[in-house]
XYZ file of C-alpha atoms in Angstrom:
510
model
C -247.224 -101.039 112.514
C -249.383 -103.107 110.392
C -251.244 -106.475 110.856
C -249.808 -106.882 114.231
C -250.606 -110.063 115.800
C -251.049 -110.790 119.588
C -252.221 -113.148 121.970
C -254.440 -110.558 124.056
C -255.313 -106.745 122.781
C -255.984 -104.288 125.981
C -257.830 -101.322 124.286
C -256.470 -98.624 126.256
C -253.831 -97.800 128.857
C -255.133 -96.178 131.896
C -255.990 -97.650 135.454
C -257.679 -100.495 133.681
C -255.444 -101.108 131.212
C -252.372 -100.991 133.584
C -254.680 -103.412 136.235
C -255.306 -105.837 133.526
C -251.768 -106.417 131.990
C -250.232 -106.445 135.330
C -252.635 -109.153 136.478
C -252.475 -110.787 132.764
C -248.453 -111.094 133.136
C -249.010 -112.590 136.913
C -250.669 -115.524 135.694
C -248.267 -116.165 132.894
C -249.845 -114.698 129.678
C -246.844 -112.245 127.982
C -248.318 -111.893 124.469
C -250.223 -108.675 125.252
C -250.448 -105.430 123.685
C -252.004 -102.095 125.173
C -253.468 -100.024 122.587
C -253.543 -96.463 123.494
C -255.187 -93.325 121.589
C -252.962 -90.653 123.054
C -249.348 -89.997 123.929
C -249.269 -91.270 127.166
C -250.273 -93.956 130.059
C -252.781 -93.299 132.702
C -256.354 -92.067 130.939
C -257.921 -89.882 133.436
C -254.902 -88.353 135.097
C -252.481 -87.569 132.230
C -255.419 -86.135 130.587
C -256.886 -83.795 133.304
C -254.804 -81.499 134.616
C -256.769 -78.528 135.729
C -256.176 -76.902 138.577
C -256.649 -78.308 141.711
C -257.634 -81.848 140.414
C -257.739 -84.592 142.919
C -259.119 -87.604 143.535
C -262.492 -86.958 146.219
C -262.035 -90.272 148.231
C -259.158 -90.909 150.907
C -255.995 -92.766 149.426
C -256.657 -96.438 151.396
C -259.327 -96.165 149.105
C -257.907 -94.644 146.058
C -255.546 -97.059 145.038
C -255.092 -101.257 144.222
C -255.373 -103.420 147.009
C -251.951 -105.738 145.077
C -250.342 -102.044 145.482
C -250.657 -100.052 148.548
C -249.197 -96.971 148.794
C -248.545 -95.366 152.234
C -246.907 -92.081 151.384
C -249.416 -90.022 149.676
C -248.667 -86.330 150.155
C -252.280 -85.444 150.664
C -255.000 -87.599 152.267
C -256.836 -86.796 148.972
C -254.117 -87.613 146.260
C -253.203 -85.385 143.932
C -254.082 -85.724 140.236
C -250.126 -85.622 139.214
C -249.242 -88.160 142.246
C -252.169 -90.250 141.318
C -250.723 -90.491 137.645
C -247.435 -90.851 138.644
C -248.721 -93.706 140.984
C -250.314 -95.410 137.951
C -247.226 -95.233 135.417
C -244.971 -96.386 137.925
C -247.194 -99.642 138.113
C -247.155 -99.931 134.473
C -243.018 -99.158 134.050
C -242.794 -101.814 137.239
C -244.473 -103.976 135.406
C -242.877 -103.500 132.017
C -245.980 -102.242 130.181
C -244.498 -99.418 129.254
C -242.601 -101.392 126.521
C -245.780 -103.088 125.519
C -247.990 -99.930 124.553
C -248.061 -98.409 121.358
C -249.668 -94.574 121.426
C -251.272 -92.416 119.245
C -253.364 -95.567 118.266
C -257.079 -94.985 118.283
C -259.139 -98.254 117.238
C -262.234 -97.380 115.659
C -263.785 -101.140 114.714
C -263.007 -104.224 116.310
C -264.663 -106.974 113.802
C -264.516 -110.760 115.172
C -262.953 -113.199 112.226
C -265.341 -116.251 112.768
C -262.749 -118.423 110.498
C -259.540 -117.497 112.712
C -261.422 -117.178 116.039
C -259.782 -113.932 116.570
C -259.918 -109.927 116.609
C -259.332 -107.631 113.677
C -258.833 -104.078 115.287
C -259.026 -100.976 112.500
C -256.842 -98.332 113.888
C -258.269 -94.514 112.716
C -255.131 -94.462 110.846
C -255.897 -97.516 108.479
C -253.442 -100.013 111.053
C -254.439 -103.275 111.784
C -254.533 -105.400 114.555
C -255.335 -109.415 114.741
C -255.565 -110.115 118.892
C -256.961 -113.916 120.492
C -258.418 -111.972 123.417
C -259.577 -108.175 123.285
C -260.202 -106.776 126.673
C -261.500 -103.204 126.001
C -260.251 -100.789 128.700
C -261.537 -97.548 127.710
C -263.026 -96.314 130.895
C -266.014 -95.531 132.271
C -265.939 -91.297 131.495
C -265.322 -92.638 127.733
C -264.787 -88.798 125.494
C -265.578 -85.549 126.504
C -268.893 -83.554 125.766
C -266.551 -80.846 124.228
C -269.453 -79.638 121.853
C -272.049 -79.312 123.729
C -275.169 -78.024 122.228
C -275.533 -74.586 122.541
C -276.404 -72.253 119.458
C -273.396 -69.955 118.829
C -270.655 -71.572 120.579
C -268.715 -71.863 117.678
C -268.733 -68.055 117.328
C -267.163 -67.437 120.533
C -264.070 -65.374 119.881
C -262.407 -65.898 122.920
C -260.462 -68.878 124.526
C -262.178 -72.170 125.121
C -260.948 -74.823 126.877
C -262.312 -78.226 128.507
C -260.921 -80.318 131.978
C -259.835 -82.746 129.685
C -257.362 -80.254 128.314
C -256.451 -77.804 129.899
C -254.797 -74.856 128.417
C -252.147 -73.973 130.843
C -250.232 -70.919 129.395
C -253.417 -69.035 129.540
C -253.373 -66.283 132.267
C -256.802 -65.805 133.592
C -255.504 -62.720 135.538
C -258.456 -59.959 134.967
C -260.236 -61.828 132.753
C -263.673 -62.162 132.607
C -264.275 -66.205 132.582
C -267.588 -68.279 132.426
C -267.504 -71.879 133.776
C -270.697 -74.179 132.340
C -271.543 -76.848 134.519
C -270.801 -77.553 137.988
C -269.920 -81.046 138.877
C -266.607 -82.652 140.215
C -264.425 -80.856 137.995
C -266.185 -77.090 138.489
C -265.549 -77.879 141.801
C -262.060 -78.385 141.872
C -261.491 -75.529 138.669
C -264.209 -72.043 140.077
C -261.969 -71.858 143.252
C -259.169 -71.555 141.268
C -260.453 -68.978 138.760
C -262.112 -67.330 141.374
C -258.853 -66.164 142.899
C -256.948 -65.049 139.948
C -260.135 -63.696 137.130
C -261.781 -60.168 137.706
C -265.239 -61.719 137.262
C -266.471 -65.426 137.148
C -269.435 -66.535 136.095
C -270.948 -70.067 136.765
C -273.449 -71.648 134.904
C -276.008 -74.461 136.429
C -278.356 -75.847 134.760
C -279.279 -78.524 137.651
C -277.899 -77.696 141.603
C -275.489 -80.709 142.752
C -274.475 -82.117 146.349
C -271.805 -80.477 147.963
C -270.172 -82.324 150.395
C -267.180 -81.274 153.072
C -263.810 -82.626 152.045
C -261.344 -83.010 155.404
C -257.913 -83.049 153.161
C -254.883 -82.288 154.923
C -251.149 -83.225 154.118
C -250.760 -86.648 155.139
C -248.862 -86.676 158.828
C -245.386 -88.639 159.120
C -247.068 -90.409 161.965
C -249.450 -92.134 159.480
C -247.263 -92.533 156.768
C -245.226 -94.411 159.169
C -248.158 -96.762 160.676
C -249.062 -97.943 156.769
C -245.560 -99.329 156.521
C -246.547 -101.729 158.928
C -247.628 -105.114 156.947
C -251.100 -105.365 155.746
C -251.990 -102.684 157.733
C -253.347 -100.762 154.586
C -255.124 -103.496 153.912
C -256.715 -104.104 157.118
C -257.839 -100.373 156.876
C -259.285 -100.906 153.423
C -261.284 -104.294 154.497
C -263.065 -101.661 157.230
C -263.924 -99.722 154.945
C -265.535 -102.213 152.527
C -267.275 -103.928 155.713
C -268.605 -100.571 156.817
C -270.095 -99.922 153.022
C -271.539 -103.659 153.201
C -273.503 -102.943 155.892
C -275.388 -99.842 153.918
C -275.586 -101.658 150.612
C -277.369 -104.866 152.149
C -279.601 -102.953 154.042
C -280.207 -100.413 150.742
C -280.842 -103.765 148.819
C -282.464 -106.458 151.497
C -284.867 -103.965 152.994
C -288.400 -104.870 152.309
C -289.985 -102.737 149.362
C -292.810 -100.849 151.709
C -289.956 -100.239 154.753
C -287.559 -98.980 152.148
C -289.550 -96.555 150.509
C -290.398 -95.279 153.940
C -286.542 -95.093 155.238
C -285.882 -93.379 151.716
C -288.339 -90.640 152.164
C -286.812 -89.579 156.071
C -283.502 -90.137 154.615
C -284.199 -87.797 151.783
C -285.662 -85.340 154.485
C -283.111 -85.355 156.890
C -280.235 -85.188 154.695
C -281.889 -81.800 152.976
C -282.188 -80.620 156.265
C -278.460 -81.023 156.990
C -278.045 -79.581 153.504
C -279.396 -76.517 154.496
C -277.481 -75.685 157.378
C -274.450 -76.782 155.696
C -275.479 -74.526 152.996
C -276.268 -71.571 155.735
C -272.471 -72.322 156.998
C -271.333 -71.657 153.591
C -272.999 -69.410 151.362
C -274.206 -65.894 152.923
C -276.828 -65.022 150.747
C -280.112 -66.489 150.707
C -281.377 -66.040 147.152
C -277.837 -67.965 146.385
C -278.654 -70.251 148.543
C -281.738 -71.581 147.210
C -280.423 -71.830 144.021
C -277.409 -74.175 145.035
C -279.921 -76.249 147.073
C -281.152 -79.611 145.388
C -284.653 -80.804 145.184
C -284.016 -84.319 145.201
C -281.933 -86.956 147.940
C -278.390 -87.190 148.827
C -278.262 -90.452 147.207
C -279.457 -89.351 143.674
C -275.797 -88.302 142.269
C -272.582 -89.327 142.737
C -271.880 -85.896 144.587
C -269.328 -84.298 144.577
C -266.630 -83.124 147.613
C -267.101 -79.533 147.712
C -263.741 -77.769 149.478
C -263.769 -74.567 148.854
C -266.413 -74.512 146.402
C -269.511 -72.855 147.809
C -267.780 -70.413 149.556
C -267.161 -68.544 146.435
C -270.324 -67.492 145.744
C -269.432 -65.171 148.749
C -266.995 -63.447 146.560
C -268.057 -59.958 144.773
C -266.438 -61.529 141.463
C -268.642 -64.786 141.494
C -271.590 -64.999 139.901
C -274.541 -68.035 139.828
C -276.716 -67.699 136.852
C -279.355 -70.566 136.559
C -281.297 -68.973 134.249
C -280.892 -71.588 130.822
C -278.409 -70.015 128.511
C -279.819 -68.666 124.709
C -276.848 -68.422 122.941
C -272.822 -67.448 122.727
C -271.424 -64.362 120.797
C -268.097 -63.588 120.012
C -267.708 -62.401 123.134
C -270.419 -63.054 125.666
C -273.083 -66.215 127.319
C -276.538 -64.195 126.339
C -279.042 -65.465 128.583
C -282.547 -66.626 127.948
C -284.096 -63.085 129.859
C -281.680 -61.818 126.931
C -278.797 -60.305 129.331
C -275.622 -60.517 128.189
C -272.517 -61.545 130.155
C -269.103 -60.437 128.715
C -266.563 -63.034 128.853
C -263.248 -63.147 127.603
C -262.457 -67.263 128.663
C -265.078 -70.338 128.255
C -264.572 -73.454 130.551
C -266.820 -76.041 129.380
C -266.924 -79.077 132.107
C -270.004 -79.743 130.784
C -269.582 -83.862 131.501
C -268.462 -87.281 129.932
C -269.888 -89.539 127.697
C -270.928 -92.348 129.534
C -270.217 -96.010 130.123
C -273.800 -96.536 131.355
C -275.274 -94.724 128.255
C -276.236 -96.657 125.591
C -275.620 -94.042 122.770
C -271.873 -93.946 124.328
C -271.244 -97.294 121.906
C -271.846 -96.664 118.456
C -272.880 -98.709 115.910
C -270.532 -100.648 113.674
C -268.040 -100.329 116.058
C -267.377 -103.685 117.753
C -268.999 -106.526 115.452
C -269.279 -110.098 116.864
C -270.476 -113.086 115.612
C -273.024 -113.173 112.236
C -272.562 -109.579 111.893
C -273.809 -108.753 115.836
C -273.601 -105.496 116.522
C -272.494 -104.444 119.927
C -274.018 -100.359 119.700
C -276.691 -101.334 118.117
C -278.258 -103.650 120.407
C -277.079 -101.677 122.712
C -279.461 -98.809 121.286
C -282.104 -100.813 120.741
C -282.546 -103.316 123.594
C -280.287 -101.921 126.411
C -277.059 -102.342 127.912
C -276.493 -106.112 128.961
C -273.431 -108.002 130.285
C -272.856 -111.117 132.309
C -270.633 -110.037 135.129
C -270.465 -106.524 133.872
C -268.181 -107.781 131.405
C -268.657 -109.915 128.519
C -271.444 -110.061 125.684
C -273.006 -112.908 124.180
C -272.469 -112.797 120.359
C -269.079 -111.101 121.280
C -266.467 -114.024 122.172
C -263.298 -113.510 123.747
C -264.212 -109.822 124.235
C -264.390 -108.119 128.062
C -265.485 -104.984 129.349
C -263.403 -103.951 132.487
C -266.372 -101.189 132.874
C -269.678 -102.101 131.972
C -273.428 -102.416 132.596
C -273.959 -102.711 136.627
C -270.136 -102.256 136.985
C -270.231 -100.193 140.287
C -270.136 -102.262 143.174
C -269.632 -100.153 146.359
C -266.315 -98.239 145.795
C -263.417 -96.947 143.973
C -263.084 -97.291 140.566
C -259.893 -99.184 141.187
C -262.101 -102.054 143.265
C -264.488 -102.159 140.049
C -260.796 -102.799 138.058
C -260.110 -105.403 140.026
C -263.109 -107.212 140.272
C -263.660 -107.114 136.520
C -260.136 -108.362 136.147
C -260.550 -110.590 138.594
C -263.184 -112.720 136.780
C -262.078 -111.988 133.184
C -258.467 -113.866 134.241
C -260.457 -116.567 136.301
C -262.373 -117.142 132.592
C -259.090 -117.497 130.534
C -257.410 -119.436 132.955
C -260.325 -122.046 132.647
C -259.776 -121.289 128.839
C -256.051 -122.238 129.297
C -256.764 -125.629 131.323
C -259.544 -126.503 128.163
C -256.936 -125.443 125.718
C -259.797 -123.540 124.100
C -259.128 -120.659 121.670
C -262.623 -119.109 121.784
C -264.820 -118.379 124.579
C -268.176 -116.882 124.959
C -271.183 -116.419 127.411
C -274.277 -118.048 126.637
C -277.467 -116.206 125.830
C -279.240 -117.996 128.902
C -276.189 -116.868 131.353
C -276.428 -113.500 130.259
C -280.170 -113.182 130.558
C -280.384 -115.105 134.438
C -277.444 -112.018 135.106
C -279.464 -109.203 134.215
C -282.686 -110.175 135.429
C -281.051 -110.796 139.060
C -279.374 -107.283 138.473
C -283.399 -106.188 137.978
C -284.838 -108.085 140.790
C -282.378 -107.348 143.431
C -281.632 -103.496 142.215
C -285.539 -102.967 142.857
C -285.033 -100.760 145.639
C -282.346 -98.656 143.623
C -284.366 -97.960 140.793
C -287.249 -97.234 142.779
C -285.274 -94.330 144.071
C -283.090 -93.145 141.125
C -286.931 -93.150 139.710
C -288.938 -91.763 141.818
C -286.737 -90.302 144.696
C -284.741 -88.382 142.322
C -286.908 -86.794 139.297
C -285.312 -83.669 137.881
C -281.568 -84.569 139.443
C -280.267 -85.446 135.500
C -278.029 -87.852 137.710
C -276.459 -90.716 135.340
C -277.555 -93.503 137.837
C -280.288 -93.700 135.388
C -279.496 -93.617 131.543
C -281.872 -92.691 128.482
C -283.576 -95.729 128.339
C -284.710 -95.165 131.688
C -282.581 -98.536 133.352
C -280.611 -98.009 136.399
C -277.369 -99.664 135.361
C -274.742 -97.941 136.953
C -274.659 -99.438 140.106
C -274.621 -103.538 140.715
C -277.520 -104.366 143.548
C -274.924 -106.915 145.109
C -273.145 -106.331 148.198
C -269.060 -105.645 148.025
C -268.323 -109.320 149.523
C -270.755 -110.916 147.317
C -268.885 -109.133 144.080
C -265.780 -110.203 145.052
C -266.872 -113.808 145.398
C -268.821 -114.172 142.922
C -266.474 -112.725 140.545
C -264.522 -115.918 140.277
C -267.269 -118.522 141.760
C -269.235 -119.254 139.209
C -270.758 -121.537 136.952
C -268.422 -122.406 134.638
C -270.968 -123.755 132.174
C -271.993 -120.047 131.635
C -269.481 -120.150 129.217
C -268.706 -122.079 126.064
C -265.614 -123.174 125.705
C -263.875 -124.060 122.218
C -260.771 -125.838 121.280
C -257.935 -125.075 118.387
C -260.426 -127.456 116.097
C -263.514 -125.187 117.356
C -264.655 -128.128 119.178
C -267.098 -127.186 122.738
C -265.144 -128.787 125.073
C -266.959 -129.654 128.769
């Protein structure tokens, strides 16, 4: 493939890519091509396939509202049902037969003369695309290198979530796990049963939380046949998280910081009795116990996780690592642990940090570059989505993208107002569309004003968590400071004029 041509470019075929071209194709645009770097559809779940992995919230939520699914095996999917769930949108859809893999687009420069996309491909391919709609993800690569002196000495086998070695036998081993957030949680139970020792690493104690899966009953399966029921079932849920993100946001400044302190303090309270439930020993204990709120992190649904640290074979270090040898984690009080297996699920690169997006690699207009403003003045985007200096370009995950649920609501809504934007294009016959400076600027200063409450907390309530709510500039842009209902709405009810829009002659039309 070389100089392709197409009328809309979707940079990557998981959930979001698959949620945009379905919803692309619904309101009549064909020309599309997904672009994806690996051998497969469905980013997050054909990549991880560790043991155990699972999504850790309840299917009604765990899925797209234009798709509901009532006969999920587990209440909790499964990571191979939740892929499977995924391609068989995309096939439905005929996406499949619109994807090319193995592709991995390393530049995207804007050609001001043809009003369109030039895509480099790692491989020297080129793509020219009208519309790019970049659908990497919000976990964007692995932190498969992490930086710890010797690691690249280590003589034993190393693997990462991301890809996971499956013909290794961990039977008697001796296996280290570094880190401990959603995916140690799901993997150490695992290992636990099968290795003769495991060791966990923590560098910062997480949130724990119960997880009630169970095999979905055929009496429910049977009750979300009914029409719309799923849906009726998923509007509760949004209404019930409504409730706690207008009072988390409308709350006067002085009463908030009040509530947040008691709900800090109550919710470590209930921490440690959960934590008494679960873990017998005490020393243990106060190293898996957090200094810092239940609302700091994402958390993480626990299982069977704590419990292991009840084992004889399990072991907690929290003392920071030194180094790696050929065959051991050496500790900074200089002990050395023998290991013959490393599991690093030491984290993503993310969407909300702004050294994720480097620089030179998406160039807009007069030589703007995306990363580097990014690195130098922070992570900005009207709607979460689109740039100004970057035309006809979309993020489906992007600053203040998280509004209240699933990562398959965030899809939507991002999708939602992206179409609503080239279907105004359509009706101006405009080939080249872009948010204006001012737009962008009255978006992120509301997303400051009204998230004052959040970063108040992610600030102050939650020093020494390391919790990604808050990237390394110091901004809280992970999570959007509008309620679920307003999202929705506003998604698609909005100023037009926020946008210009240009016709085949480059003429602003109004």
């Amino acid at each position: 493939m070389h100089d392709t041509t197409c009328e809309v470019a979707i940079i990557g075929a998981g959930a979001g890519g698959i949620c945009a071209g379905i919803k692309l194709q619904e309101m009549g645009i064909s020309d599309i091509l997904l672009i994806e770097r690996s051998d497969g559809m469905g980013g997050t779940w054909r990549a991880n396939t560790y043991p155990n992995v699972g999504a850790d919230l309840p299917f009604l939520a765990y899925q797209f509202s234009f798709a509901p699914k009532h006969d999920w095996t587990n209440f909790f999917a499964k990571g191979d049902e939740i892929q499977d769930y995924h391609v068989g949108l995309a096939v439905d859809a005929g996406l499949d037969k619109k994807t090319v893999f193995g592709v991995e687009i390393v530049r995207e420069q804007w050609d001001e003369a043809a009003n369109r996309w030039v895509l480099h491909a790692a491989d020297g391919q080129t793509i020219t695309a009208r519309f790019v709609l970049s659908a990497v993800g919000a976990y964007l690569n692995p932190k498969d290198k992490p930086d710890i002196p010797g690691l690249g000495d280590f003589a034993g086998t190393t693997m990462i979530p991301a890809a996971w070695n499956h013909d290794y036998d961990f039977a008697d081993k001796r296996v280290a796990v570094i880190g401990v957030g959603s995916s140690s949680v799901q993997i150490a139970p695992a290992i636990a049963e099968q290795a003769a020792h495991l060791d966990v690493y923590q560098r910062t104690p997480q949130w724990y939380f119960p997880k009630p899966d169970f095999r979905t009953p055929r009496w429910m399966k049977a009750a979300l046949r009914v029409p719309r029921l799923s849906s009726v079932l998923h509007e509760a849920i949004l209404a019930l998280l409504e409730i706690g993100l207008r009072t988390v946001i409308y709350t006067p400044a002085p009463l908030f910081r009040v509530g947040a302190t008691v709900f800090d303090r109550v919710g470590l309270a209930l921490y440690d009795l959960w934590l008494r439930l679960c873990v017998k020993d005490p020393e243990v204990r106060d190293k898996l116990r957090p200094r810092y709120g239940p609302g700091c992190t994402r958390g993480t649904l626990g299982g069977g996780y704590l419990s292991i640290f009840n084992r004889p074979n399990v072991s907690l270090h929290t003392t920071s690592i030194d180094h790696i040898e050929a065959d051991a984690v050496v500790t900074a009080d200089g002990v050395r642990h023998q290991i013959d297996a490393l599991i690093l699920a030491t984290g993503y690169e993310m969407f909300s940090d702004p050294e994720s997006y480097r620089a030179g690699a998406v160039i807009g207009t007069d030589g703007f570059d995306l990363g580097e403003y990014y690195n130098t003045v922070g992570l900005r985007a009207y709607h979460s989505t689109s740039v100004a200096g970057v035309p006809n370009r979309w993020l489906l995950v992007g600053p203040y993208s998280w509004t209240g649920t699933a990562f398959h609501y965030i899809l939507e809504n991002a999708v939602r107002h992206i179409t609503a934007v080239l279907d105004e294009a359509r009706t101006r016959g405009a080939t080249r569309v872009e948010v204006t400076p001012h737009a962008q600027q009255r978006f992120h200063t509301d997303m400051v004003e009204r998230g004052a409450n959040l970063a108040h907390y992610f600030g102050v309530h939650c020093a020494g968590s390391n919790t990604y709510f808050v990237n390394s500039h110091g901004e809280a842009v992970y999570v959007r400071p509008w309620t679920i209902y307003q999202s929705r709405k506003r998604s698609v009810c909005f100023d037009r004029d926020d946008y210009t829009f240009a016709d085949t002659r480059d003429e602003v039309t109004q």
